[in-house]
Amino acid sequence: MEKILKQYDYNPKSEEINATLAEIESNLESWRRNEVLYSCIGFTDLTTLKTEDTPSKVASLTEKVNNFKSEFPDAPYPASICVYPNFASVIRDNLKVKGVDITTVAGCFPCSQSFLEVKELECRLAAENGANEIDIVLAHNEKIAAASYLAMEAGADFIKTSTGKQEPAATPQAAVVMCNCIKSYYKKSGRKVGFKPAGGISTTKDALTYYAIVESILGKEWLNKDLFRIGASRLVNNLLTDIQGTTVKYF
């Protein structure tokens, strides 16, 4: 761990993390603008990862995405729909709009405790069935910075917080560490890696906090769906509710 942190010249310190978050918290209302809330909708991986998910439920969710602009013409489409790998083909066969990706979890999500061959096969089958983005779990690791660097060195396009199926889920503290890792990795390698908080993110304040962390540490150039995603199941409804001033229960 110490070797890889030294290589990228970043060693997370709690006082620095807390200072960053305190400054963001004190200025959070400056990000509360409809343009930012709309942007967060466009950064969302619209997620359903329930044990009771069925092909018909996933097809219904996909159809809601197809019809989203007719209901909310000023809002962007979500960045992707995120499901279990066995439902990738359902989205592929029902999704009509362009620019919405098909994301699946794989690699024996959420704990990654299986044989490597099983995890590789699941990822391959997900891709063969239509997934163009795959989220995998790095076996439970409290060393967030070291895990982030290992994932990026292995070629990951995004690094992601915990999943919501394990505790703790996404935390602002982890986000600060991971964004600083992305920043130092980019400085060293010249390759931009995206950041995706996921797990327990449901309120507008949650979304704004992670948006503010990304902008403050990585800059505005990271504020696009190729480099910033928010994994969430309830967030879009809540963002639309705050934008429109009336309760929205579309998804």
PDB file of C-alpha atoms in Angstrom:
ATOM      1  CA  MET A   1       0.000   0.000   0.000  1.00  0.00           C
ATOM      2  CA  GLU A   2       2.687   2.498   0.986  1.00  0.00           C
ATOM      3  CA  LYS A   3       4.595   1.833  -2.229  1.00  0.00           C
ATOM      4  CA  ILE A   4       1.705   2.661  -4.534  1.00  0.00           C
ATOM      5  CA  LEU A   5       0.751   5.754  -2.525  1.00  0.00           C
ATOM      6  CA  LYS A   6       4.324   6.965  -2.713  1.00  0.00           C
ATOM      7  CA  GLN A   7       4.381   6.303  -6.448  1.00  0.00           C
ATOM      8  CA  TYR A   8       1.475   8.713  -6.970  1.00  0.00           C
ATOM      9  CA  ASP A   9       2.499  11.091  -4.187  1.00  0.00           C
ATOM     10  CA  TYR A  10      -0.845  10.967  -2.402  1.00  0.00           C
ATOM     11  CA  ASN A  11      -1.458   9.869   1.158  1.00  0.00           C
ATOM     12  CA  PRO A  12      -5.002  10.575   2.398  1.00  0.00           C
ATOM     13  CA  LYS A  13      -5.147  12.535   5.650  1.00  0.00           C
ATOM     14  CA  SER A  14      -8.392  12.827   7.581  1.00  0.00           C
ATOM     15  CA  GLU A  15      -7.883  16.486   8.475  1.00  0.00           C
ATOM     16  CA  GLU A  16      -7.429  17.422   4.798  1.00  0.00           C
ATOM     17  CA  ILE A  17     -10.455  15.368   3.764  1.00  0.00           C
ATOM     18  CA  ASN A  18     -12.609  16.982   6.456  1.00  0.00           C
ATOM     19  CA  ALA A  19     -11.416  20.463   5.506  1.00  0.00           C
ATOM     20  CA  THR A  20     -12.360  19.871   1.867  1.00  0.00           C
ATOM     21  CA  LEU A  21     -15.819  18.623   2.852  1.00  0.00           C
ATOM     22  CA  ALA A  22     -16.388  21.478   5.297  1.00  0.00           C
ATOM     23  CA  GLU A  23     -15.658  24.029   2.579  1.00  0.00           C
ATOM     24  CA  ILE A  24     -17.969  22.271   0.119  1.00  0.00           C
ATOM     25  CA  GLU A  25     -20.734  21.996   2.702  1.00  0.00           C
ATOM     26  CA  SER A  26     -20.523  25.695   3.517  1.00  0.00           C
ATOM     27  CA  ASN A  27     -20.923  26.609  -0.159  1.00  0.00           C
ATOM     28  CA  LEU A  28     -23.250  23.814  -1.282  1.00  0.00           C
ATOM     29  CA  GLU A  29     -26.201  26.102  -2.014  1.00  0.00           C
ATOM     30  CA  SER A  30     -24.168  27.809  -4.731  1.00  0.00           C
ATOM     31  CA  TRP A  31     -24.496  24.579  -6.739  1.00  0.00           C
ATOM     32  CA  ARG A  32     -28.268  24.368  -6.228  1.00  0.00           C
ATOM     33  CA  ARG A  33     -29.324  25.560  -9.678  1.00  0.00           C
ATOM     34  CA  ASN A  34     -31.721  23.902 -12.094  1.00  0.00           C
ATOM     35  CA  GLU A  35     -28.985  23.553 -14.714  1.00  0.00           C
ATOM     36  CA  VAL A  36     -26.914  21.548 -12.232  1.00  0.00           C
ATOM     37  CA  LEU A  37     -29.902  19.419 -11.194  1.00  0.00           C
ATOM     38  CA  TYR A  38     -30.659  18.664 -14.844  1.00  0.00           C
ATOM     39  CA  SER A  39     -27.004  17.766 -15.368  1.00  0.00           C
ATOM     40  CA  CYS A  40     -27.196  15.307 -12.470  1.00  0.00           C
ATOM     41  CA  ILE A  41     -30.127  13.574 -14.170  1.00  0.00           C
ATOM     42  CA  GLY A  42     -27.949  13.168 -17.251  1.00  0.00           C
ATOM     43  CA  PHE A  43     -25.138  11.711 -15.137  1.00  0.00           C
ATOM     44  CA  THR A  44     -27.343   9.099 -13.452  1.00  0.00           C
ATOM     45  CA  ASP A  45     -27.064   5.374 -13.989  1.00  0.00           C
ATOM     46  CA  LEU A  46     -30.745   4.570 -13.461  1.00  0.00           C
ATOM     47  CA  THR A  47     -30.416   1.453 -11.365  1.00  0.00           C
ATOM     48  CA  THR A  48     -32.589  -1.488 -10.402  1.00  0.00           C
ATOM     49  CA  LEU A  49     -30.794  -4.240  -8.508  1.00  0.00           C
ATOM     50  CA  LYS A  50     -33.613  -5.879  -6.592  1.00  0.00           C
ATOM     51  CA  THR A  51     -33.854  -9.580  -5.868  1.00  0.00           C
ATOM     52  CA  GLU A  52     -37.399  -9.500  -7.246  1.00  0.00           C
ATOM     53  CA  ASP A  53     -36.424  -7.945 -10.597  1.00  0.00           C
ATOM     54  CA  THR A  54     -37.939  -9.724 -13.600  1.00  0.00           C
ATOM     55  CA  PRO A  55     -37.646  -9.292 -17.374  1.00  0.00           C
ATOM     56  CA  SER A  56     -41.029  -7.552 -17.444  1.00  0.00           C
ATOM     57  CA  LYS A  57     -39.998  -5.071 -14.729  1.00  0.00           C
ATOM     58  CA  VAL A  58     -36.761  -4.246 -16.521  1.00  0.00           C
ATOM     59  CA  ALA A  59     -38.632  -3.898 -19.827  1.00  0.00           C
ATOM     60  CA  SER A  60     -41.091  -1.527 -18.128  1.00  0.00           C
ATOM     61  CA  LEU A  61     -38.249   0.593 -16.749  1.00  0.00           C
ATOM     62  CA  THR A  62     -36.655   0.698 -20.198  1.00  0.00           C
ATOM     63  CA  GLU A  63     -39.928   1.843 -21.745  1.00  0.00           C
ATOM     64  CA  LYS A  64     -40.115   4.665 -19.217  1.00  0.00           C
ATOM     65  CA  VAL A  65     -36.681   5.770 -20.374  1.00  0.00           C
ATOM     66  CA  ASN A  66     -37.901   5.591 -23.988  1.00  0.00           C
ATOM     67  CA  ASN A  67     -40.786   7.924 -23.110  1.00  0.00           C
ATOM     68  CA  PHE A  68     -38.849  10.157 -20.736  1.00  0.00           C
ATOM     69  CA  LYS A  69     -38.425  13.150 -23.044  1.00  0.00           C
ATOM     70  CA  SER A  70     -42.101  13.229 -23.926  1.00  0.00           C
ATOM     71  CA  GLU A  71     -42.869  13.603 -20.221  1.00  0.00           C
ATOM     72  CA  PHE A  72     -39.926  15.855 -19.300  1.00  0.00           C
ATOM     73  CA  PRO A  73     -38.765  17.602 -22.490  1.00  0.00           C
ATOM     74  CA  ASP A  74     -36.283  19.884 -20.725  1.00  0.00           C
ATOM     75  CA  ALA A  75     -34.457  17.057 -18.960  1.00  0.00           C
ATOM     76  CA  PRO A  76     -31.653  14.941 -20.440  1.00  0.00           C
ATOM     77  CA  TYR A  77     -31.984  11.190 -20.621  1.00  0.00           C
ATOM     78  CA  PRO A  78     -30.253   9.282 -17.811  1.00  0.00           C
ATOM     79  CA  ALA A  79     -26.736   8.220 -18.768  1.00  0.00           C
ATOM     80  CA  SER A  80     -27.529   4.515 -18.557  1.00  0.00           C
ATOM     81  CA  ILE A  81     -29.793   1.828 -17.181  1.00  0.00           C
ATOM     82  CA  CYS A  82     -27.998  -0.437 -14.708  1.00  0.00           C
ATOM     83  CA  VAL A  83     -29.244  -3.971 -14.005  1.00  0.00           C
ATOM     84  CA  TYR A  84     -28.101  -7.479 -13.159  1.00  0.00           C
ATOM     85  CA  PRO A  85     -26.241  -9.132 -16.060  1.00  0.00           C
ATOM     86  CA  ASN A  86     -29.041 -11.524 -16.982  1.00  0.00           C
ATOM     87  CA  PHE A  87     -31.216  -8.529 -17.915  1.00  0.00           C
ATOM     88  CA  ALA A  88     -28.804  -6.887 -20.360  1.00  0.00           C
ATOM     89  CA  SER A  89     -30.597  -8.430 -23.340  1.00  0.00           C
ATOM     90  CA  VAL A  90     -33.940  -7.110 -22.083  1.00  0.00           C
ATOM     91  CA  ILE A  91     -32.671  -3.537 -22.265  1.00  0.00           C
ATOM     92  CA  ARG A  92     -30.947  -4.214 -25.600  1.00  0.00           C
ATOM     93  CA  ASP A  93     -34.193  -5.505 -27.103  1.00  0.00           C
ATOM     94  CA  ASN A  94     -36.389  -2.700 -25.742  1.00  0.00           C
ATOM     95  CA  LEU A  95     -34.270   0.452 -25.622  1.00  0.00           C
ATOM     96  CA  LYS A  96     -35.140   2.807 -28.489  1.00  0.00           C
ATOM     97  CA  VAL A  97     -33.308   6.024 -27.618  1.00  0.00           C
ATOM     98  CA  LYS A  98     -29.702   6.652 -28.532  1.00  0.00           C
ATOM     99  CA  GLY A  99     -27.060   7.746 -26.067  1.00  0.00           C
ATOM    100  CA  VAL A 100     -28.331   5.710 -23.104  1.00  0.00           C
ATOM    101  CA  ASP A 101     -25.851   2.999 -22.187  1.00  0.00           C
ATOM    102  CA  ILE A 102     -26.562  -0.511 -20.964  1.00  0.00           C
ATOM    103  CA  THR A 103     -24.743  -1.058 -17.684  1.00  0.00           C
ATOM    104  CA  THR A 104     -24.668  -4.296 -15.757  1.00  0.00           C
ATOM    105  CA  VAL A 105     -23.065  -5.336 -12.535  1.00  0.00           C
ATOM    106  CA  ALA A 106     -21.049  -8.527 -12.929  1.00  0.00           C
ATOM    107  CA  GLY A 107     -18.139 -10.451 -11.484  1.00  0.00           C
ATOM    108  CA  CYS A 108     -20.363 -11.987  -8.800  1.00  0.00           C
ATOM    109  CA  PHE A 109     -21.707  -8.690  -7.544  1.00  0.00           C
ATOM    110  CA  PRO A 110     -21.949  -7.500  -4.810  1.00  0.00           C
ATOM    111  CA  CYS A 111     -19.246  -9.371  -2.905  1.00  0.00           C
ATOM    112  CA  SER A 112     -17.030 -10.812  -5.684  1.00  0.00           C
ATOM    113  CA  GLN A 113     -16.562 -14.030  -3.719  1.00  0.00           C
ATOM    114  CA  SER A 114     -16.334 -16.705  -6.374  1.00  0.00           C
ATOM    115  CA  PHE A 115     -13.891 -18.316  -8.774  1.00  0.00           C
ATOM    116  CA  LEU A 116     -12.067 -16.005 -11.169  1.00  0.00           C
ATOM    117  CA  GLU A 117     -13.274 -18.110 -14.101  1.00  0.00           C
ATOM    118  CA  VAL A 118     -16.894 -17.641 -13.021  1.00  0.00           C
ATOM    119  CA  LYS A 119     -16.454 -13.881 -12.741  1.00  0.00           C
ATOM    120  CA  GLU A 120     -14.764 -13.638 -16.131  1.00  0.00           C
ATOM    121  CA  LEU A 121     -17.530 -15.697 -17.758  1.00  0.00           C
ATOM    122  CA  GLU A 122     -20.267 -13.563 -16.234  1.00  0.00           C
ATOM    123  CA  CYS A 123     -18.636 -10.379 -17.542  1.00  0.00           C
ATOM    124  CA  ARG A 124     -18.232 -11.891 -21.006  1.00  0.00           C
ATOM    125  CA  LEU A 125     -21.851 -13.081 -21.129  1.00  0.00           C
ATOM    126  CA  ALA A 126     -23.078  -9.659 -20.015  1.00  0.00           C
ATOM    127  CA  ALA A 127     -21.187  -8.035 -22.889  1.00  0.00           C
ATOM    128  CA  GLU A 128     -22.417 -10.615 -25.373  1.00  0.00           C
ATOM    129  CA  ASN A 129     -25.992  -9.887 -24.300  1.00  0.00           C
ATOM    130  CA  GLY A 130     -25.762  -6.172 -24.884  1.00  0.00           C
ATOM    131  CA  ALA A 131     -23.942  -4.531 -21.976  1.00  0.00           C
ATOM    132  CA  ASN A 132     -21.506  -1.853 -23.063  1.00  0.00           C
ATOM    133  CA  GLU A 133     -20.553  -0.923 -19.501  1.00  0.00           C
ATOM    134  CA  ILE A 134     -19.776  -3.403 -16.730  1.00  0.00           C
ATOM    135  CA  ASP A 135     -19.392  -2.599 -13.040  1.00  0.00           C
ATOM    136  CA  ILE A 136     -17.358  -5.100 -11.045  1.00  0.00           C
ATOM    137  CA  VAL A 137     -16.548  -5.287  -7.355  1.00  0.00           C
ATOM    138  CA  LEU A 138     -13.011  -5.344  -6.076  1.00  0.00           C
ATOM    139  CA  ALA A 139     -13.144  -7.713  -3.107  1.00  0.00           C
ATOM    140  CA  HIS A 140     -13.910  -5.839   0.128  1.00  0.00           C
ATOM    141  CA  ASN A 141     -10.951  -3.478   0.695  1.00  0.00           C
ATOM    142  CA  GLU A 142     -10.787  -0.703   3.299  1.00  0.00           C
ATOM    143  CA  LYS A 143      -7.644   0.724   1.656  1.00  0.00           C
ATOM    144  CA  ILE A 144      -9.566   3.008  -0.696  1.00  0.00           C
ATOM    145  CA  ALA A 145      -6.616   4.854  -2.219  1.00  0.00           C
ATOM    146  CA  ALA A 146      -4.593   1.714  -2.933  1.00  0.00           C
ATOM    147  CA  ALA A 147      -7.642  -0.035  -4.416  1.00  0.00           C
ATOM    148  CA  SER A 148      -8.348   2.994  -6.613  1.00  0.00           C
ATOM    149  CA  TYR A 149      -4.825   3.045  -8.020  1.00  0.00           C
ATOM    150  CA  LEU A 150      -4.856  -0.711  -8.633  1.00  0.00           C
ATOM    151  CA  ALA A 151      -8.138  -0.438 -10.549  1.00  0.00           C
ATOM    152  CA  MET A 152      -6.895   2.462 -12.656  1.00  0.00           C
ATOM    153  CA  GLU A 153      -3.591   0.746 -13.395  1.00  0.00           C
ATOM    154  CA  ALA A 154      -5.571  -2.297 -14.532  1.00  0.00           C
ATOM    155  CA  GLY A 155      -7.349  -0.128 -17.110  1.00  0.00           C
ATOM    156  CA  ALA A 156     -10.643   0.745 -15.440  1.00  0.00           C
ATOM    157  CA  ASP A 157     -12.533   3.559 -17.179  1.00  0.00           C
ATOM    158  CA  PHE A 158     -14.268   4.466 -13.908  1.00  0.00           C
ATOM    159  CA  ILE A 159     -13.638   3.833 -10.253  1.00  0.00           C
ATOM    160  CA  LYS A 160     -16.714   3.383  -8.110  1.00  0.00           C
ATOM    161  CA  THR A 161     -17.554   3.608  -4.442  1.00  0.00           C
ATOM    162  CA  SER A 162     -19.280   0.836  -2.525  1.00  0.00           C
ATOM    163  CA  THR A 163     -22.460  -0.565  -3.953  1.00  0.00           C
ATOM    164  CA  GLY A 164     -25.285  -0.002  -1.523  1.00  0.00           C
ATOM    165  CA  LYS A 165     -25.453  -3.772  -1.054  1.00  0.00           C
ATOM    166  CA  GLN A 166     -22.537  -3.555   1.360  1.00  0.00           C
ATOM    167  CA  GLU A 167     -21.953  -1.157   4.247  1.00  0.00           C
ATOM    168  CA  PRO A 168     -20.770   1.504   4.156  1.00  0.00           C
ATOM    169  CA  ALA A 169     -22.167   2.632   0.819  1.00  0.00           C
ATOM    170  CA  ALA A 170     -21.016   5.830  -0.905  1.00  0.00           C
ATOM    171  CA  THR A 171     -19.581   8.423   1.464  1.00  0.00           C
ATOM    172  CA  PRO A 172     -18.312  11.941   0.731  1.00  0.00           C
ATOM    173  CA  GLN A 173     -15.072  11.046   2.523  1.00  0.00           C
ATOM    174  CA  ALA A 174     -14.430   8.149   0.135  1.00  0.00           C
ATOM    175  CA  ALA A 175     -15.326  10.394  -2.807  1.00  0.00           C
ATOM    176  CA  VAL A 176     -12.701  12.968  -1.809  1.00  0.00           C
ATOM    177  CA  VAL A 177     -10.028  10.266  -1.561  1.00  0.00           C
ATOM    178  CA  MET A 178     -10.980   8.673  -4.885  1.00  0.00           C
ATOM    179  CA  CYS A 179     -11.153  11.974  -6.759  1.00  0.00           C
ATOM    180  CA  ASN A 180      -7.729  12.910  -5.434  1.00  0.00           C
ATOM    181  CA  CYS A 181      -6.462   9.521  -6.615  1.00  0.00           C
ATOM    182  CA  ILE A 182      -7.910  10.182 -10.073  1.00  0.00           C
ATOM    183  CA  LYS A 183      -6.255  13.601 -10.098  1.00  0.00           C
ATOM    184  CA  SER A 184      -2.819  12.277  -9.163  1.00  0.00           C
ATOM    185  CA  TYR A 185      -3.157   9.321 -11.546  1.00  0.00           C
ATOM    186  CA  TYR A 186      -4.038  11.684 -14.402  1.00  0.00           C
ATOM    187  CA  LYS A 187      -1.069  13.892 -13.554  1.00  0.00           C
ATOM    188  CA  LYS A 188       1.238  10.876 -13.693  1.00  0.00           C
ATOM    189  CA  SER A 189      -0.262   8.956 -16.632  1.00  0.00           C
ATOM    190  CA  GLY A 190      -2.122  11.534 -18.719  1.00  0.00           C
ATOM    191  CA  ARG A 191      -5.209   9.252 -18.775  1.00  0.00           C
ATOM    192  CA  LYS A 192      -8.543  10.532 -17.495  1.00  0.00           C
ATOM    193  CA  VAL A 193     -10.502   8.089 -15.366  1.00  0.00           C
ATOM    194  CA  GLY A 194     -14.113   8.658 -14.365  1.00  0.00           C
ATOM    195  CA  PHE A 195     -15.661   8.627 -10.902  1.00  0.00           C
ATOM    196  CA  LYS A 196     -18.946   7.013  -9.900  1.00  0.00           C
ATOM    197  CA  PRO A 197     -20.468   7.287  -6.434  1.00  0.00           C
ATOM    198  CA  ALA A 198     -23.165   4.687  -5.841  1.00  0.00           C
ATOM    199  CA  GLY A 199     -25.137   3.301  -2.943  1.00  0.00           C
ATOM    200  CA  GLY A 200     -27.592   5.223  -0.791  1.00  0.00           C
ATOM    201  CA  ILE A 201     -27.651   8.310  -3.023  1.00  0.00           C
ATOM    202  CA  SER A 202     -31.234   9.524  -3.254  1.00  0.00           C
ATOM    203  CA  THR A 203     -31.602  13.215  -2.380  1.00  0.00           C
ATOM    204  CA  THR A 204     -30.778  16.367  -4.284  1.00  0.00           C
ATOM    205  CA  LYS A 205     -28.313  17.268  -1.540  1.00  0.00           C
ATOM    206  CA  ASP A 206     -26.546  13.936  -2.043  1.00  0.00           C
ATOM    207  CA  ALA A 207     -26.202  14.570  -5.781  1.00  0.00           C
ATOM    208  CA  LEU A 208     -25.018  18.140  -5.293  1.00  0.00           C
ATOM    209  CA  THR A 209     -22.428  17.029  -2.747  1.00  0.00           C
ATOM    210  CA  TYR A 210     -20.822  14.579  -5.159  1.00  0.00           C
ATOM    211  CA  TYR A 211     -21.120  17.032  -8.055  1.00  0.00           C
ATOM    212  CA  ALA A 212     -19.360  19.660  -5.928  1.00  0.00           C
ATOM    213  CA  ILE A 213     -16.620  17.229  -4.888  1.00  0.00           C
ATOM    214  CA  VAL A 214     -15.886  16.343  -8.505  1.00  0.00           C
ATOM    215  CA  GLU A 215     -15.864  19.962  -9.651  1.00  0.00           C
ATOM    216  CA  SER A 216     -13.762  21.150  -6.709  1.00  0.00           C
ATOM    217  CA  ILE A 217     -11.084  18.461  -7.018  1.00  0.00           C
ATOM    218  CA  LEU A 218     -11.085  17.470 -10.688  1.00  0.00           C
ATOM    219  CA  GLY A 219     -12.569  20.540 -12.345  1.00  0.00           C
ATOM    220  CA  LYS A 220     -15.379  21.234 -14.782  1.00  0.00           C
ATOM    221  CA  GLU A 221     -13.797  19.041 -17.460  1.00  0.00           C
ATOM    222  CA  TRP A 222     -14.871  16.010 -15.422  1.00  0.00           C
ATOM    223  CA  LEU A 223     -18.515  17.127 -15.359  1.00  0.00           C
ATOM    224  CA  ASN A 224     -19.775  15.001 -18.230  1.00  0.00           C
ATOM    225  CA  LYS A 225     -21.262  11.530 -18.396  1.00  0.00           C
ATOM    226  CA  ASP A 226     -18.047  10.051 -19.780  1.00  0.00           C
ATOM    227  CA  LEU A 227     -16.219  10.926 -16.560  1.00  0.00           C
ATOM    228  CA  PHE A 228     -18.870  11.331 -13.861  1.00  0.00           C
ATOM    229  CA  ARG A 229     -21.783   9.049 -13.048  1.00  0.00           C
ATOM    230  CA  ILE A 230     -24.133   8.701 -10.116  1.00  0.00           C
ATOM    231  CA  GLY A 231     -25.488   5.231  -9.457  1.00  0.00           C
ATOM    232  CA  ALA A 232     -28.986   5.571  -8.011  1.00  0.00           C
ATOM    233  CA  SER A 233     -32.514   4.199  -8.185  1.00  0.00           C
ATOM    234  CA  ARG A 234     -34.588   7.005  -6.612  1.00  0.00           C
ATOM    235  CA  LEU A 235     -32.516  10.074  -7.399  1.00  0.00           C
ATOM    236  CA  VAL A 236     -34.080  11.123 -10.718  1.00  0.00           C
ATOM    237  CA  ASN A 237     -37.566  11.368  -9.219  1.00  0.00           C
ATOM    238  CA  ASN A 238     -36.253  13.537  -6.391  1.00  0.00           C
ATOM    239  CA  LEU A 239     -34.271  15.807  -8.711  1.00  0.00           C
ATOM    240  CA  LEU A 240     -37.359  16.310 -10.892  1.00  0.00           C
ATOM    241  CA  THR A 241     -39.445  16.994  -7.793  1.00  0.00           C
ATOM    242  CA  ASP A 242     -37.076  19.757  -6.715  1.00  0.00           C
ATOM    243  CA  ILE A 243     -36.887  21.222 -10.215  1.00  0.00           C
ATOM    244  CA  GLN A 244     -40.635  21.250 -10.776  1.00  0.00           C
ATOM    245  CA  GLY A 245     -41.751  22.008  -7.230  1.00  0.00           C
ATOM    246  CA  THR A 246     -44.237  19.153  -7.251  1.00  0.00           C
ATOM    247  CA  THR A 247     -43.864  15.479  -6.364  1.00  0.00           C
ATOM    248  CA  VAL A 248     -42.672  13.347  -9.265  1.00  0.00           C
ATOM    249  CA  LYS A 249     -42.907   9.538  -9.156  1.00  0.00           C
ATOM    250  CA  TYR A 250     -42.073   8.671 -12.751  1.00  0.00           C
ATOM    251  CA  PHE A 251     -39.498   5.920 -12.214  1.00  0.00           C
TER     252      PHE A 251
END
